[in-house]
Short mmCIF file of C-alpha atoms in Angstrom, two decimals:
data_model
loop_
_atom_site.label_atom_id
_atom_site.label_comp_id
_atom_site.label_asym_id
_atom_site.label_seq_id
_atom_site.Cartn_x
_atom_site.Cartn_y
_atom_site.Cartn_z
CA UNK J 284 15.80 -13.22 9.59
CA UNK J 285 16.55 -13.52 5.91
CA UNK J 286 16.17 -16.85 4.23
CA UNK J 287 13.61 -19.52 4.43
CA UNK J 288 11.11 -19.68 6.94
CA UNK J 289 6.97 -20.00 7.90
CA UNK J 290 5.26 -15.98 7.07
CA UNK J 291 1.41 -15.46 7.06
CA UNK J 292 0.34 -12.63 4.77
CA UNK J 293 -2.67 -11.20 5.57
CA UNK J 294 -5.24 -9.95 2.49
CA UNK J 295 -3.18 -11.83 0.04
CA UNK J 296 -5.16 -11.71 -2.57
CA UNK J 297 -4.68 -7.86 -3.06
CA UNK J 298 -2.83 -5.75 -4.91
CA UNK J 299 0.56 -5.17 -2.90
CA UNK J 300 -0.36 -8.42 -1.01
CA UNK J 301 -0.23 -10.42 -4.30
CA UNK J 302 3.43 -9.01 -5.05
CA UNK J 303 4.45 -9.50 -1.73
CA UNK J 304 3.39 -13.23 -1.84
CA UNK J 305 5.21 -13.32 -5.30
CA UNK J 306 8.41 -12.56 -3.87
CA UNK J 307 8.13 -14.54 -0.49
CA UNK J 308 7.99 -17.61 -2.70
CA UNK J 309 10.98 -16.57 -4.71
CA UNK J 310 12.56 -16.43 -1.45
CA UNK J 311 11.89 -19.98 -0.88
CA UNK J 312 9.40 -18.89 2.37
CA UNK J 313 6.49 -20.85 3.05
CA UNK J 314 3.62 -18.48 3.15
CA UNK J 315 -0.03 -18.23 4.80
CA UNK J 316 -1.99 -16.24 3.06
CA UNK J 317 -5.55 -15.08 4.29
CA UNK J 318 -8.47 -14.66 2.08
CA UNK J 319 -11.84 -14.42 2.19
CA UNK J 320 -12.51 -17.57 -0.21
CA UNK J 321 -9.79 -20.02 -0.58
CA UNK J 322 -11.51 -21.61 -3.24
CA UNK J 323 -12.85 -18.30 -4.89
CA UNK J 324 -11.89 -18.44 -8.59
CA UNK J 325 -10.40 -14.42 -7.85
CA UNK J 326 -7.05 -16.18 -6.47
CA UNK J 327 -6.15 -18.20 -8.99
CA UNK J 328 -3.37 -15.60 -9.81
CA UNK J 329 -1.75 -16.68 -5.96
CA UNK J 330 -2.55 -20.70 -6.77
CA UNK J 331 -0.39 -20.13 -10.37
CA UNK J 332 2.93 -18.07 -8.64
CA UNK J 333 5.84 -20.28 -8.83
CA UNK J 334 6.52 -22.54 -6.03
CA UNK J 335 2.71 -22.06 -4.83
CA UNK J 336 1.95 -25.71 -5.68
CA UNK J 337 4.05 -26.54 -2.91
CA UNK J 338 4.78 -23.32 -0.40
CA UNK J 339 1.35 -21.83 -0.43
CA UNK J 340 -1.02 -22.41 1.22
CA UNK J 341 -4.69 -20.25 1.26
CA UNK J 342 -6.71 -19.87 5.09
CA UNK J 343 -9.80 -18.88 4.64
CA UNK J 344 -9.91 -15.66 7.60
CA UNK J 345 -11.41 -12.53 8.17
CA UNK J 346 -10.16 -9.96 9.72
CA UNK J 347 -12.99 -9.53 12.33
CA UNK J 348 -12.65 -13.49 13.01
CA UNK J 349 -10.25 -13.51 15.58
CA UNK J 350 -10.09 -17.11 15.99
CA UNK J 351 -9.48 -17.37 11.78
CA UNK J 352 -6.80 -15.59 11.57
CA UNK J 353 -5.16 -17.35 14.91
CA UNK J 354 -5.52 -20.34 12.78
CA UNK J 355 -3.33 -18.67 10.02
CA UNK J 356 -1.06 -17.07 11.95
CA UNK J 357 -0.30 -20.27 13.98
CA UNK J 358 3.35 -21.92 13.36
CA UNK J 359 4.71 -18.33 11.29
CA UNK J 360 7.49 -16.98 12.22
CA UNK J 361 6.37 -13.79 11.06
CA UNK J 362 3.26 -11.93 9.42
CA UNK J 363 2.73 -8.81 7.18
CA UNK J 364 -0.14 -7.40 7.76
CA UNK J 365 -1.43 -6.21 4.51
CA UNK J 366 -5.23 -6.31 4.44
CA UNK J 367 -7.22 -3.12 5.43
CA UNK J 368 -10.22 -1.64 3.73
CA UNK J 369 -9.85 0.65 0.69
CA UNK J 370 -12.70 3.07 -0.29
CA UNK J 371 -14.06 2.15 -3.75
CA UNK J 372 -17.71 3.75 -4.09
CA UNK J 373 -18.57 6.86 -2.25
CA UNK J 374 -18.41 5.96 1.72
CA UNK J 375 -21.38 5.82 3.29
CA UNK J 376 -20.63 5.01 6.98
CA UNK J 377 -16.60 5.57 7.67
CA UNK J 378 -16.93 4.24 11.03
CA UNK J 379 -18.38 0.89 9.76
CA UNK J 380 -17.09 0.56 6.24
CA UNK J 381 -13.16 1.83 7.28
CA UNK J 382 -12.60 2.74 10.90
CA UNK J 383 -14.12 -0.37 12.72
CA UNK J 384 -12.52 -2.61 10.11
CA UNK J 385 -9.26 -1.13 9.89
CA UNK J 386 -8.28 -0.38 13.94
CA UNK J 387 -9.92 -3.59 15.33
CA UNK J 388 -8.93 -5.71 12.23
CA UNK J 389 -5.17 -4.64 12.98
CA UNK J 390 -5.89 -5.38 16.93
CA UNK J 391 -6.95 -8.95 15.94
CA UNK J 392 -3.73 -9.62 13.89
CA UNK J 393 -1.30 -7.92 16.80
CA UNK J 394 -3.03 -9.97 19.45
CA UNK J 395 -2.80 -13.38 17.76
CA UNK J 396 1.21 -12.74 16.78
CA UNK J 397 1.29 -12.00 20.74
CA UNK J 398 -0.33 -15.21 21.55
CA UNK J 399 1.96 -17.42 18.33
CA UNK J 400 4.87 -15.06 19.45
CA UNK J 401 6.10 -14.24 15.98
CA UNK J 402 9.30 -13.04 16.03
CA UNK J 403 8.14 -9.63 13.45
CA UNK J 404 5.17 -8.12 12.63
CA UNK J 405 5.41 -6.13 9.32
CA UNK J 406 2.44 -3.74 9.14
CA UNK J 407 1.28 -1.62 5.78
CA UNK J 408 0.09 1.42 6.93
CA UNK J 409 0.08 4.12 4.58
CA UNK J 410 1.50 7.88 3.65
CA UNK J 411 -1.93 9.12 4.57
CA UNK J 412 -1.23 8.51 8.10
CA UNK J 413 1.32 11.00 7.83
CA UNK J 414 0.91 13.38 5.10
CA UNK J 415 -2.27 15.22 6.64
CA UNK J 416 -0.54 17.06 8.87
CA UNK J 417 -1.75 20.86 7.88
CA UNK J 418 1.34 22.08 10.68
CA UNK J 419 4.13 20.23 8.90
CA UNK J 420 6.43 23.29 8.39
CA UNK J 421 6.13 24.22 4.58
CA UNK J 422 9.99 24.41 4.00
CA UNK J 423 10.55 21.06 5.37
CA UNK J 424 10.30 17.59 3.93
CA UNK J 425 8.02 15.19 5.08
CA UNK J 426 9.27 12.29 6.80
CA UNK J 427 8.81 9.38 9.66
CA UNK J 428 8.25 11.96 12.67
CA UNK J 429 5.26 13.35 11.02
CA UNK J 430 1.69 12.14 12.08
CA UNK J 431 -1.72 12.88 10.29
CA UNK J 432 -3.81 15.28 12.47
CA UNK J 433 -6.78 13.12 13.10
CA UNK J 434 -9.11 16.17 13.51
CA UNK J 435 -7.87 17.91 10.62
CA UNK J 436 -9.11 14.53 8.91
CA UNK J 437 -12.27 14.61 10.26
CA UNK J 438 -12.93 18.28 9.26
CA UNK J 439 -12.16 17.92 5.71
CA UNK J 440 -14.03 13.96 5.66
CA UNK J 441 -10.62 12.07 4.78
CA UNK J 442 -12.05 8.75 6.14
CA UNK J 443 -9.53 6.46 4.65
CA UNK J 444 -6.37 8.71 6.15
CA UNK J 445 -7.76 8.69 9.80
CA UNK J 446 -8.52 4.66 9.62
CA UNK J 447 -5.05 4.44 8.14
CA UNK J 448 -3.57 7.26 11.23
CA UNK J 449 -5.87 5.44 13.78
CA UNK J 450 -4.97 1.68 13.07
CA UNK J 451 -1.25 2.43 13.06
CA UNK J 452 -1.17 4.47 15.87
CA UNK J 453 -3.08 1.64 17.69
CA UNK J 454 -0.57 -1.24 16.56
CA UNK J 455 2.38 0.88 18.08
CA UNK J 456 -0.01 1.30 21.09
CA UNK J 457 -0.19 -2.69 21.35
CA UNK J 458 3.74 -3.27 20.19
CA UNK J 459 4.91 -1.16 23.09
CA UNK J 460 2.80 -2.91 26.11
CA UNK J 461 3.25 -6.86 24.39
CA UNK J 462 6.79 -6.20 23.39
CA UNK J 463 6.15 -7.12 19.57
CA UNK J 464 8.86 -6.41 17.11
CA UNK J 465 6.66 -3.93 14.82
CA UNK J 466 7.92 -2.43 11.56
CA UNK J 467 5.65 -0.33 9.41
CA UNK J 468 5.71 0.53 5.83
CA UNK J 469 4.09 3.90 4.99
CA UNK J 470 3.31 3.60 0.78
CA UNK J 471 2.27 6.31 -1.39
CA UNK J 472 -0.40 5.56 -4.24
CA UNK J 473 1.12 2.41 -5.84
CA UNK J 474 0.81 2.12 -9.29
CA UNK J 475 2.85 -0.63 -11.35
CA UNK J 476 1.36 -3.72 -13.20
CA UNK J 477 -1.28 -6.48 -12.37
CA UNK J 478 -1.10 -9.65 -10.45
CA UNK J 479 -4.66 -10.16 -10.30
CA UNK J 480 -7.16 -10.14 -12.90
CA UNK J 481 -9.22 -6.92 -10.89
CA UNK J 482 -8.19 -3.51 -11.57
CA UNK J 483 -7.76 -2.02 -7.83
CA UNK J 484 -8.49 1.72 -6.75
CA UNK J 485 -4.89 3.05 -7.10
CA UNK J 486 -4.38 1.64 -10.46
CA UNK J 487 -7.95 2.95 -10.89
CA UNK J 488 -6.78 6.18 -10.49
CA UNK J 489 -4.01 6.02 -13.69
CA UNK J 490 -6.81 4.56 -15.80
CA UNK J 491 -8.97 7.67 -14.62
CA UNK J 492 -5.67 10.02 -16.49
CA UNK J 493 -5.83 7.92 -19.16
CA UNK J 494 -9.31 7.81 -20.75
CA UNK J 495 -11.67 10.36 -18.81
CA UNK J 496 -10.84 13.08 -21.15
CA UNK J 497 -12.20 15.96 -18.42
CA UNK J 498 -11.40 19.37 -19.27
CA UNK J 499 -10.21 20.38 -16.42
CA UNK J 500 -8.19 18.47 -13.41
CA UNK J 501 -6.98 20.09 -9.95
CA UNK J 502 -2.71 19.74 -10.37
CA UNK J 503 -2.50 18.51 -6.77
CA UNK J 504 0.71 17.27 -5.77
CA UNK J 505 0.79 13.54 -5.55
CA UNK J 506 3.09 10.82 -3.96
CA UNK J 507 3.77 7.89 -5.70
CA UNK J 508 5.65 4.42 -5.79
CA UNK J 509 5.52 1.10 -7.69
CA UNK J 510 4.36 -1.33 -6.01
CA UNK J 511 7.04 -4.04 -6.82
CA UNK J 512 8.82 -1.38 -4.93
CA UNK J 513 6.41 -1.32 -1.70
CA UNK J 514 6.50 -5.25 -1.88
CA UNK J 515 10.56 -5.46 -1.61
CA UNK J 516 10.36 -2.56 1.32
CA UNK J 517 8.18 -5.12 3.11
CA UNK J 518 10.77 -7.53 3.09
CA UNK J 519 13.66 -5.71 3.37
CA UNK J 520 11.42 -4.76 6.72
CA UNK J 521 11.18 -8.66 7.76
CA UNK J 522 14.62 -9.64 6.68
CA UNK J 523 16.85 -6.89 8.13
CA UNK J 524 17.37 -7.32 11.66
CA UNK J 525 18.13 -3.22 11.69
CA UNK J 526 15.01 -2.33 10.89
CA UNK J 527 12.87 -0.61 13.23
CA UNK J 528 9.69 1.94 13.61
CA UNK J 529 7.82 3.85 10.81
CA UNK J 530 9.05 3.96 6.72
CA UNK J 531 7.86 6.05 4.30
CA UNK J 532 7.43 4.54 1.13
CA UNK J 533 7.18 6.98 -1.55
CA UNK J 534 9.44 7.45 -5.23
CA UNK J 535 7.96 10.31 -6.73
CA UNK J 536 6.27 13.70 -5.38
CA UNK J 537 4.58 14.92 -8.88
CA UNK J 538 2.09 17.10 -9.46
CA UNK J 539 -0.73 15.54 -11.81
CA UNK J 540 0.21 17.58 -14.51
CA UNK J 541 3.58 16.23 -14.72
CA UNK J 542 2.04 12.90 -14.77
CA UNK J 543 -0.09 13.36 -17.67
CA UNK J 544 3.21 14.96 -19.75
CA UNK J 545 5.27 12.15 -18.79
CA UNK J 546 2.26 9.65 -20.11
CA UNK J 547 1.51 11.69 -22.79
CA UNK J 548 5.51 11.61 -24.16
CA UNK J 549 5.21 7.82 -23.94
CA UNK J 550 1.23 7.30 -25.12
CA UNK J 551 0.27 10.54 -27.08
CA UNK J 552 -3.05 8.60 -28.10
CA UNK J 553 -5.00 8.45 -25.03
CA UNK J 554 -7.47 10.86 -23.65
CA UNK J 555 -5.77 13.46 -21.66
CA UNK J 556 -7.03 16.08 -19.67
CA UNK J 557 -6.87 19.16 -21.09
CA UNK J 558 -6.15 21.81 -19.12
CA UNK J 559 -5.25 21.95 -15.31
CA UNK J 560 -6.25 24.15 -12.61
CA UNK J 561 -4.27 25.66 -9.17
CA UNK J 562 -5.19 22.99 -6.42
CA UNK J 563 -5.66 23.61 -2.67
CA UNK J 564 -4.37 21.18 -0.27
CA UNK J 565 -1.31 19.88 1.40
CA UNK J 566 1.27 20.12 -1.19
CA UNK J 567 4.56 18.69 0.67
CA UNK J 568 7.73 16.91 -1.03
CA UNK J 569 8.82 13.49 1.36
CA UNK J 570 12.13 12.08 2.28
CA UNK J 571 13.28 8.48 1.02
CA UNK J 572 15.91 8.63 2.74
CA UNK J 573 15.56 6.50 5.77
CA UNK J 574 14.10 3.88 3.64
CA UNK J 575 16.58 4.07 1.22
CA UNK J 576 19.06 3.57 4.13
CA UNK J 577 17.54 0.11 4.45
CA UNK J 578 18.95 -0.89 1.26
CA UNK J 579 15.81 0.20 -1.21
CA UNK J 580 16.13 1.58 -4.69
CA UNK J 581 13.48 2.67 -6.51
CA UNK J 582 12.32 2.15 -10.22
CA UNK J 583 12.29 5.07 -12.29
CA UNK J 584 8.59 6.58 -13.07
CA UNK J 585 8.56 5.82 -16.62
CA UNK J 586 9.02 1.94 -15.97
CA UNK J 587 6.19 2.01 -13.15
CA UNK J 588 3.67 4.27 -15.93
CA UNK J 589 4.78 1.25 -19.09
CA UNK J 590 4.24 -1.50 -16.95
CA UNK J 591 1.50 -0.50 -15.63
CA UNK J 592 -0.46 0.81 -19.04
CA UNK J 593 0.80 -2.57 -20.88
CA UNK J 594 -0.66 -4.89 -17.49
CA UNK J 595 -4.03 -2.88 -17.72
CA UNK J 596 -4.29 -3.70 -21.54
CA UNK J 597 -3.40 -7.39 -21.09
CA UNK J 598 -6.22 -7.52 -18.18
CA UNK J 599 -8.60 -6.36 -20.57
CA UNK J 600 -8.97 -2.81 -18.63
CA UNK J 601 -10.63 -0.55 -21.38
CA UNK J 602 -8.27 1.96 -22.19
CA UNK J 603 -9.86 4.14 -25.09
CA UNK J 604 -7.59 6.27 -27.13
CA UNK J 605 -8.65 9.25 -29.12
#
């Protein structure tokens, strides 16, 4: 499948999507890429990518518009799935704000590559559809096999993790009785620079390090990858024939603490927190390997934390130092 070709990319306008979209048009693809807005000043970063002019073009879709993104979808040879909600504010109603969104958003997409008959679907789940999974044994790594325990989910109030475990499970539900070729990608929290001019959640959560100064922090363990990284695993995903079932995206399993030392080595200025306390939780390393298998290297940490600190200052993201 590598080479040139027709690919609809759903959410483009997002943060992995954006990369994603980058590279497709490096790649000489023509790509579809749904938004909300085609005209919506927000997606000027897709309009200025090189080759856009003439390989991109924006459909205006929603992911509870079946019928909109049939329209995108139509003459693609093959879509990536990228678009699902992603908590920002406190959730209010996970079943309407997440769930709904998430499972029957990823139903819409699956049916309308059955109907185009795309040759590959490409689907970005997420490491929290496998990670909570409190009967993982503890001397094991994580990897593929593993599945987050929806209940456990529900118990502790991870929303995002069961919408992520729910509309994944449902797409390999739907592959198996259509017969679509389905790969997933599984990414950790992606942090790395800027395409858009928004800073998103995950980034979010660096700037948080950075500047909130708290006294104390919980040193959970954390899984993390850059998310030029996540955008080449989704087309190493498309393009290699060999590629089949679940990947787990993930470079780094850190705790926080070794974040902030690692920052603070290359930014001593900015305001740290300053002490760190034992954390509960899951608190499992995770294999790369069958990813890595695939033909997927990954950036060292302290390229992902430079690029990303020098994109936030560029986007005007406040970053006070002490």
């Amino acid at each position: 499948m590598a080479g040139s070709g027709t690919v609809c990319v759903t959410g483009a306008g997002g943060y992995i999507a954006s990369w994603l979209v980058k590279i497709l048009l490096s790649k000489n693809y023509i790509v579809h890429g749904t938004v909300r807005d085609p005209g919506a000043a927000k997606y000027s970063h897709l309009t200025k990518l090189e080759k856009a002019s003439e390989n991109l073009k924006l459909c205006k879709a929603d992911l509870l518009d079946y019928d909109s993104l049939l329209a995108a979808i139509k003459g693609c040879d093959g879509v990536f799935h990228v678009a699902s909600p992603v908590p920002g504010a406190p959730v209010q109603n996970p079943e309407v704000e997440l769930i709904e969104p998430a499972v029957k958003g990823t139903l819409n997409v699956l049916k309308a590559c059955s109907e185009v008959k795309v040759k590959r679907v490409v689907l970005v789940s997420s490491a929290a559809a496998l990670a909570m999974n409190p009967s993982w044994p503890k001397d094991k790594l994580m990897n593929e096999s593993s599945w987050s325990d929806k209940e456990f989910c529900k118990k502790i109030k991870d929303f995002y993790s069961l919408s992520k475990t729910e509309a994944e499970s449902e797409a390999w539900e739907i592959a198996r009785k259509s017969g679509i070729d389905l790969v997933t990608i599984c990414p950790s929290l992606a942090w790395g620079p800027l395409l858009q001019s928004t800073t998103n959640a995950s980034s979010l959560s660096l700037v948080s390090i950075l500047t909130e100064g708290v006294e104390e922090m919980a040193n959970n363990m954390g899984w993390y990858v850059d998310v030029r990284d996540v955008a080449n695993a989704l087309l190493l995903a498309y393009e290699k024939r060999e590629a089949e079932g679940r990947y787990l995206c993930s470079a780094h399993a850190l705790h926080k603490q070794e974040i902030v030392e690692t920052l603070r080595k290359l930014y001593p200025n900015y305001n740290y927190p300053k002490s760190f306390t034992a954390a509960d939780g899951i608190d499992f390393k995770c294999s790369t390997e069958k990813l890595e298998k695939l033909g997927l290297s990954y950036r060292p940490l302290e390229e992902t934390l430079v690029d990303s600190v020098e994109s936030y200052k560029q986007s005007g993201t406040k970053l006070q130092t002490n």
